[in-house]
Tab-separated table of C-alpha atoms and ligand atoms in Angstrom:
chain	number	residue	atom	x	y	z
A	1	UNK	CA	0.000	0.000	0.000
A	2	UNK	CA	1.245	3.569	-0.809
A	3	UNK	CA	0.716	6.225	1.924
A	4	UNK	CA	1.155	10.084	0.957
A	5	UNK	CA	1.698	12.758	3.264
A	6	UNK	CA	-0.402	16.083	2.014
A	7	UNK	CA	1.834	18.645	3.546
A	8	UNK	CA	0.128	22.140	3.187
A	9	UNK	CA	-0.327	25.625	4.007
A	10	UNK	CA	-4.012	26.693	3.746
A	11	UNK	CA	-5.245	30.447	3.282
A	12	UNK	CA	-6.952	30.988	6.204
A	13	UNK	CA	-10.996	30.927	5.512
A	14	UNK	CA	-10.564	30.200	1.233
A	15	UNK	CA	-12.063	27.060	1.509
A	16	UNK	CA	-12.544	25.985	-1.995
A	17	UNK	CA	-9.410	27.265	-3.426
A	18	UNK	CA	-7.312	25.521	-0.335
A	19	UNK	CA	-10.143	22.279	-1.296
A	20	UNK	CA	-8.595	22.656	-5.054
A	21	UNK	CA	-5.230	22.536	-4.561
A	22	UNK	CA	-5.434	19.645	-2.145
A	23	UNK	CA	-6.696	17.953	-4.581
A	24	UNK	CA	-4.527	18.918	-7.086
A	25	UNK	CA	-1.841	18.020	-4.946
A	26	UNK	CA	-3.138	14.979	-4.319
A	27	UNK	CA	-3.663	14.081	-8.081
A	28	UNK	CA	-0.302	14.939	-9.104
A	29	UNK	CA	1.308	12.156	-6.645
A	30	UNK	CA	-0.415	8.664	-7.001
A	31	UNK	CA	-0.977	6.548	-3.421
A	32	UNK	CA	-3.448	4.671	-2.028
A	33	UNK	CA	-4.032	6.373	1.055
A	34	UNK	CA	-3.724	10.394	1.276
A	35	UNK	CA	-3.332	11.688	4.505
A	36	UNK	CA	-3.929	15.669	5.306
A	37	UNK	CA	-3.768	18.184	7.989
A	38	UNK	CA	-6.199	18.709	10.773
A	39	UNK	CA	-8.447	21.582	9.644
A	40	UNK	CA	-7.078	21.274	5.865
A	41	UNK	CA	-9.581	23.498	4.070
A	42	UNK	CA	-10.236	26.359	6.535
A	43	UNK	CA	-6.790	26.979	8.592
A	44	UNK	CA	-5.901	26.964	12.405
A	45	UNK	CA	-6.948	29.793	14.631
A	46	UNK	CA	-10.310	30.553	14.648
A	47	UNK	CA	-10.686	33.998	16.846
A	48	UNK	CA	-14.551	33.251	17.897
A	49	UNK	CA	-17.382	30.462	17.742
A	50	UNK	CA	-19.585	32.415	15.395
A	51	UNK	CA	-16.592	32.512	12.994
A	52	UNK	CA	-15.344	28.974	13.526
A	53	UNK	CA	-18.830	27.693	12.953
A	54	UNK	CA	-19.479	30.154	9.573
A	55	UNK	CA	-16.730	28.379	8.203
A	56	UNK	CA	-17.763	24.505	9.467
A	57	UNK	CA	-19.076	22.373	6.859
A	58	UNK	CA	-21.930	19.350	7.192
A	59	UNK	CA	-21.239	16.461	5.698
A	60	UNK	CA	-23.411	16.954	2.648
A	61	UNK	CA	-21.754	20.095	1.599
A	62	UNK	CA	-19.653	20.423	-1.747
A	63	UNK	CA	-16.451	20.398	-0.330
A	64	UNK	CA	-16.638	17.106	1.652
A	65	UNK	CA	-18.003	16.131	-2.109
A	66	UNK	CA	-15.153	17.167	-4.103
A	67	UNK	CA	-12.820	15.081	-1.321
A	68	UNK	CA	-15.701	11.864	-2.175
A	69	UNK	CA	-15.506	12.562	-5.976
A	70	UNK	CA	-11.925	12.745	-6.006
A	71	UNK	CA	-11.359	9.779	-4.024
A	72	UNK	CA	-13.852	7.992	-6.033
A	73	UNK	CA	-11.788	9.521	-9.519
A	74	UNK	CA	-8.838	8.119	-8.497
A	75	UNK	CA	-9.442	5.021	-6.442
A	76	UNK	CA	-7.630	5.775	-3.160
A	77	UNK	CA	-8.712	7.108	0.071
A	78	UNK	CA	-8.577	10.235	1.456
A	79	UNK	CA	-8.482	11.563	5.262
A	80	UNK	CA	-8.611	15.047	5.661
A	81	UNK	CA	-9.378	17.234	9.056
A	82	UNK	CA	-12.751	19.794	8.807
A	83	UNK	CA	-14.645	21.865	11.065
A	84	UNK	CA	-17.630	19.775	10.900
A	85	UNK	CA	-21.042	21.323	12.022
A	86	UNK	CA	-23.782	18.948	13.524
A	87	UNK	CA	-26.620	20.789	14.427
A	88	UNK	CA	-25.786	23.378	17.252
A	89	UNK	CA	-22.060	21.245	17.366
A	90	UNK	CA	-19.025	22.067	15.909
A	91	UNK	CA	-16.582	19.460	16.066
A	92	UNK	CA	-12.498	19.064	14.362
A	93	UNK	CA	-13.246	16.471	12.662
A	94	UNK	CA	-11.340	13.948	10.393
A	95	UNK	CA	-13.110	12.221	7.115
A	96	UNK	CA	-11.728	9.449	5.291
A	97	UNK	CA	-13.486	9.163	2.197
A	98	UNK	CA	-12.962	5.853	0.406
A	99	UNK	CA	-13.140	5.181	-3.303
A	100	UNK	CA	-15.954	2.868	-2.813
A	101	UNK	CA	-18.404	5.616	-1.305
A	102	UNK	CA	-17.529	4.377	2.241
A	103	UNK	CA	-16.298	7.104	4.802
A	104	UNK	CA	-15.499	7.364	8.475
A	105	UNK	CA	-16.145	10.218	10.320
A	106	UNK	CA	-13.668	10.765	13.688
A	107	UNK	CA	-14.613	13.753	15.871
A	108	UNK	CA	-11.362	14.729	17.989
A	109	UNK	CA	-11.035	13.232	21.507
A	110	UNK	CA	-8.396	16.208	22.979
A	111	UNK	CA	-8.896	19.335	21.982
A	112	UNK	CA	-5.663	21.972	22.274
A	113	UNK	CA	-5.723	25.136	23.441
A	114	UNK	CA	-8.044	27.432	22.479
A	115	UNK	CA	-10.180	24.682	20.317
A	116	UNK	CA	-11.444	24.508	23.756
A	117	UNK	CA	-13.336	26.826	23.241
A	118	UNK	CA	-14.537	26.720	19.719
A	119	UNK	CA	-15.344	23.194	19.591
A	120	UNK	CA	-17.117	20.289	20.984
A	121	UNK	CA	-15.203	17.291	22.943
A	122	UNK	CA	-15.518	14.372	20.355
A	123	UNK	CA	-18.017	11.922	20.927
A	124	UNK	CA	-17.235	8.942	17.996
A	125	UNK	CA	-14.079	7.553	19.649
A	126	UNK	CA	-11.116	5.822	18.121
A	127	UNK	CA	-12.507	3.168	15.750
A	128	UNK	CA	-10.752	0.950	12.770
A	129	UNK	CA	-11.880	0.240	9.271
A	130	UNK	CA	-10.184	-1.606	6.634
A	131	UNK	CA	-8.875	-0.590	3.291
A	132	UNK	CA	-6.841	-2.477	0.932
A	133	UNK	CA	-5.719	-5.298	3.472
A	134	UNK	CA	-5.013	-2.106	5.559
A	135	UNK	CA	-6.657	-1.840	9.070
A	136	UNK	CA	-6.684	2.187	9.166
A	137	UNK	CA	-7.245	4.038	12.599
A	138	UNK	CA	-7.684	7.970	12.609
A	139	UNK	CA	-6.948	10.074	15.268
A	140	UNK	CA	-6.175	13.805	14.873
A	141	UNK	CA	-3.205	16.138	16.406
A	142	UNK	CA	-3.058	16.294	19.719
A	143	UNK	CA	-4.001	12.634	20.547
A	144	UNK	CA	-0.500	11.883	20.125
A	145	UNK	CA	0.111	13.417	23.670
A	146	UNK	CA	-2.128	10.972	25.533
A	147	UNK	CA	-0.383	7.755	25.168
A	148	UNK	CA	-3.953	5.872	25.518
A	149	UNK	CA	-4.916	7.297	21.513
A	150	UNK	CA	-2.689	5.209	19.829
A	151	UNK	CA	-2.544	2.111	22.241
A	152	UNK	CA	-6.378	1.928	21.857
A	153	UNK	CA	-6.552	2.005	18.202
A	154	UNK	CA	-3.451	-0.557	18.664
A	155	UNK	CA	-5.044	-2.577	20.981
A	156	UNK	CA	-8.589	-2.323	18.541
A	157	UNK	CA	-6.588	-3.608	15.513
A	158	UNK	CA	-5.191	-0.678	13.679
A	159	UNK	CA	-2.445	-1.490	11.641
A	160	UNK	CA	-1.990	2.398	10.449
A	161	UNK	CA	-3.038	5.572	12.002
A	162	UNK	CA	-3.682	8.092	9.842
A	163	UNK	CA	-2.726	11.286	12.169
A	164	UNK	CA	-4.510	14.874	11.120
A	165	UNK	CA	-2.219	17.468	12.117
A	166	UNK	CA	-1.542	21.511	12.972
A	167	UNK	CA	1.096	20.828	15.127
A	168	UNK	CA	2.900	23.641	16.997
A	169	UNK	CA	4.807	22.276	19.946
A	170	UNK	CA	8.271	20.657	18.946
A	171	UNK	CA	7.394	17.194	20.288
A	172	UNK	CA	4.985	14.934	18.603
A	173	UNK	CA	7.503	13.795	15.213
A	174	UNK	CA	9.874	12.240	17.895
A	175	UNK	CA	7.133	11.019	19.988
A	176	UNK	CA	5.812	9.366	17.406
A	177	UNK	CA	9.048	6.662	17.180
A	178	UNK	CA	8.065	5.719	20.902
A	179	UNK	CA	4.400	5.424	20.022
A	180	UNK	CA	4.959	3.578	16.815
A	181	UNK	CA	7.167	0.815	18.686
A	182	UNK	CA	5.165	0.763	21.861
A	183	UNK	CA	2.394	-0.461	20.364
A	184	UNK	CA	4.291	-1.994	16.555
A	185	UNK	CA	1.687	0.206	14.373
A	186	UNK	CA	2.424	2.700	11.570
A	187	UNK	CA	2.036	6.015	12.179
A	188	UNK	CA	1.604	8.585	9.570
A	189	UNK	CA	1.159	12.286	11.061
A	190	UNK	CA	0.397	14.848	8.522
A	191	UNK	CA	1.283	18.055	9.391
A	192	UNK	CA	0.712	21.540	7.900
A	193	UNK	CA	3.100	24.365	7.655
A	194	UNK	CA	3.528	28.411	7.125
A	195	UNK	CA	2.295	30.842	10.437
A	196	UNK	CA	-1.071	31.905	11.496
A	197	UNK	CA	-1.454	35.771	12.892
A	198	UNK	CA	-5.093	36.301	14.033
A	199	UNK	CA	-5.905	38.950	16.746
A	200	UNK	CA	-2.714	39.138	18.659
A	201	UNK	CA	-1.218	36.019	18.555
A	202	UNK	CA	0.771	34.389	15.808
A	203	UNK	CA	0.892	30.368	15.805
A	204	UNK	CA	3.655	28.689	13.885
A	205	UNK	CA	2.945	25.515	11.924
A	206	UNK	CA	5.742	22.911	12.799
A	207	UNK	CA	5.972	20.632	9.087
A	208	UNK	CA	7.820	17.899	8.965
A	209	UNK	CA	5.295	15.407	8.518
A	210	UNK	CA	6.268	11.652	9.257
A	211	UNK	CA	5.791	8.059	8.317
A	212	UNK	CA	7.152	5.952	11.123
A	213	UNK	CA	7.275	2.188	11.118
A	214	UNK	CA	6.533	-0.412	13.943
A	215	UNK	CA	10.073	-0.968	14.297
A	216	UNK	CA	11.013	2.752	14.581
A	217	UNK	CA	12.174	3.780	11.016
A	218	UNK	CA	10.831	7.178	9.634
A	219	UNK	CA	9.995	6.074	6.050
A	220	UNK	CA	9.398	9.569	4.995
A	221	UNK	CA	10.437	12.755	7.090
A	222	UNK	CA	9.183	16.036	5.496
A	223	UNK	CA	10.910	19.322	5.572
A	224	UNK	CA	10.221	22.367	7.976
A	225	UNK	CA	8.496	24.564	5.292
A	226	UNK	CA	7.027	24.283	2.315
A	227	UNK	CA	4.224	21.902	0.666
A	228	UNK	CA	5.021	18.739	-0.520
A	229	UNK	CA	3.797	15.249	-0.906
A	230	UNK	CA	5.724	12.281	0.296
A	231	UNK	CA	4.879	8.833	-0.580
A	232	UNK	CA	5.963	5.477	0.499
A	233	UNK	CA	4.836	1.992	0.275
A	234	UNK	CA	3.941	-0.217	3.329
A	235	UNK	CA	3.214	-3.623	3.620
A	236	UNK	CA	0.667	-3.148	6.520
A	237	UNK	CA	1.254	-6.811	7.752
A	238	UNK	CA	3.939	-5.536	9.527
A	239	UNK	CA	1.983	-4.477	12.143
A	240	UNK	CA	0.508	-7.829	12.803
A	241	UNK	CA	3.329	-9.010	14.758
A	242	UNK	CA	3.304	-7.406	18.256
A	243	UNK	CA	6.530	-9.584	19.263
A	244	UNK	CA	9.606	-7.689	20.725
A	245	UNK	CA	11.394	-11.283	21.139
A	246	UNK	CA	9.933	-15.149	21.336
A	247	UNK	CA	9.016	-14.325	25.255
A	248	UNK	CA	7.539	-10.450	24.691
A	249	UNK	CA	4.277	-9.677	22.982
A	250	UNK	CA	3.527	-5.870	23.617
A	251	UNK	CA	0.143	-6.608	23.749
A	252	UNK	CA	-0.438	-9.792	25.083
A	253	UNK	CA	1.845	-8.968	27.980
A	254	UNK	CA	-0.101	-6.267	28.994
A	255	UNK	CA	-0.753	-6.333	32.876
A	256	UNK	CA	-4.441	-5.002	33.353
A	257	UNK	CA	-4.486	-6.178	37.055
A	258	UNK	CA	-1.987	-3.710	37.734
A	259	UNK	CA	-3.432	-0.799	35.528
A	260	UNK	CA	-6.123	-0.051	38.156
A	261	UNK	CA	-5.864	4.188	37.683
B	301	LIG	C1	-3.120	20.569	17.882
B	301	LIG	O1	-3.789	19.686	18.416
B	301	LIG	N1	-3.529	21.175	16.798
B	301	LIG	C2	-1.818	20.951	18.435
């Protein structure tokens, strides 16, 4: 299976151009699974609710249907982060649309910051599907910092998760070795890049997005700045085998009679 990583800067609030070139982006590098940023289409740092919902999207609206169609067009699938709106909810959201007209819809667990206050606590949880022999997990941005994201998907089946991202905090593309070995998944975090100023803050975007492997190797490490694409090929079986030696299964070994917190 080929994974890409959509590395991107979005202009803030131009949702169908930044819809557009996603696509174009994603057209012009041939994979099976795309991977974007958290919040693709509408950028980061929403400065109110009334603003963050204005620019949320259901998911019948054209946008989320130029992600199906294009998925559809070219036989892969797509997960990309949205503000989704749900009635008098707003949630970050992540959508993987699947060629087959099948999509997932993940609503984030851990909000950061001031998403605190813009958006609902997600209420789907972490879930697996498959795709192409692949058993895909989602989870968006900060998840990564609460070690129970990824061991739950783990733990659930997930073979890959495919990781949303706006990261600004320096950690998460070296946390991710730890998490990828700890529980012997792929991880793919897609992260976004260029600087947000809104109000009086400025937020910088931290790029280099990463494919790690269960055993630790980065199979694709993007740059700082700039959009790009990266794409490698997997063999998701990989993840299967939750053996550290003949006598060590990270899973099976796990002592739940002494997890009691
Ligand atoms: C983040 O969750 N966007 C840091």
């Amino acid at each position: 299976m080929k994974v890409a990583l959509v590395q991107f800067e979005p202009v803030f609030g131009d949702r169908d151009r930044n819809v557009g070139r996603l696509i174009r982006l994603c057209r012009q590098n041939p994979a099976d699974l795309y991977v974007l940023p958290e919040l693709a289409y509408t950028g980061y740092q929403f400065v109110s609710a009334e603003e963050t919902r204005s620019l949320a999207d259901d998911l019948e609206s054209p946008r989320i249907d130029a992600f199906r169609a294009a998925a559809k067009d070219m036989d892969a699938a797509i997960v990309f982060g949205f503000p989704e709106l749900s009635g008098a909810s707003v949630y970050n959201a992540s959508l993987a649309v699947l060629p087959d007209g099948r999509s997932y819809l993940y609503r984030k667990t851990h909000l950061f910051y001031k998403e605190n206050l813009y958006f609902s606590p997600g209420d789907t949880g972490f879930f697996v599907f498959e795709f192409r022999g692949a058993r895909v997990g989602l989870a968006i941005c900060f998840d990564w910092f609460f070690p129970e994201s990824f061991r739950t998907l783990a733990l659930k089946g997930a073979d890959i998760v495919a990781h949303c991202s706006n990261l600004v905090l320096p950690y998460c593309q070296r946390a991710d070795f730890a998490a990828a070995v700890q529980n012997r998944i792929f991880i793919a975090t897609a992260n976004r890049v260029g600087s947000e100023q809104r109000e009086d803050e400025t937020l910088t975007f931290t790029g280099e997005s990463v494919l790690v492997s269960p055993r630790g190797e980065y199979l694709l490490y993007g740059p700082e700045d700039g959009e790009t694409v990266l794409v490698a090929e997997i063999d998701p079986e990989e993840a299967r085998d939750k053996s550290v030696n003949r006598y060590n299964d990270v899973l099976a070994m796990r002592r739940t009679d002494m997890y009691s917190l």
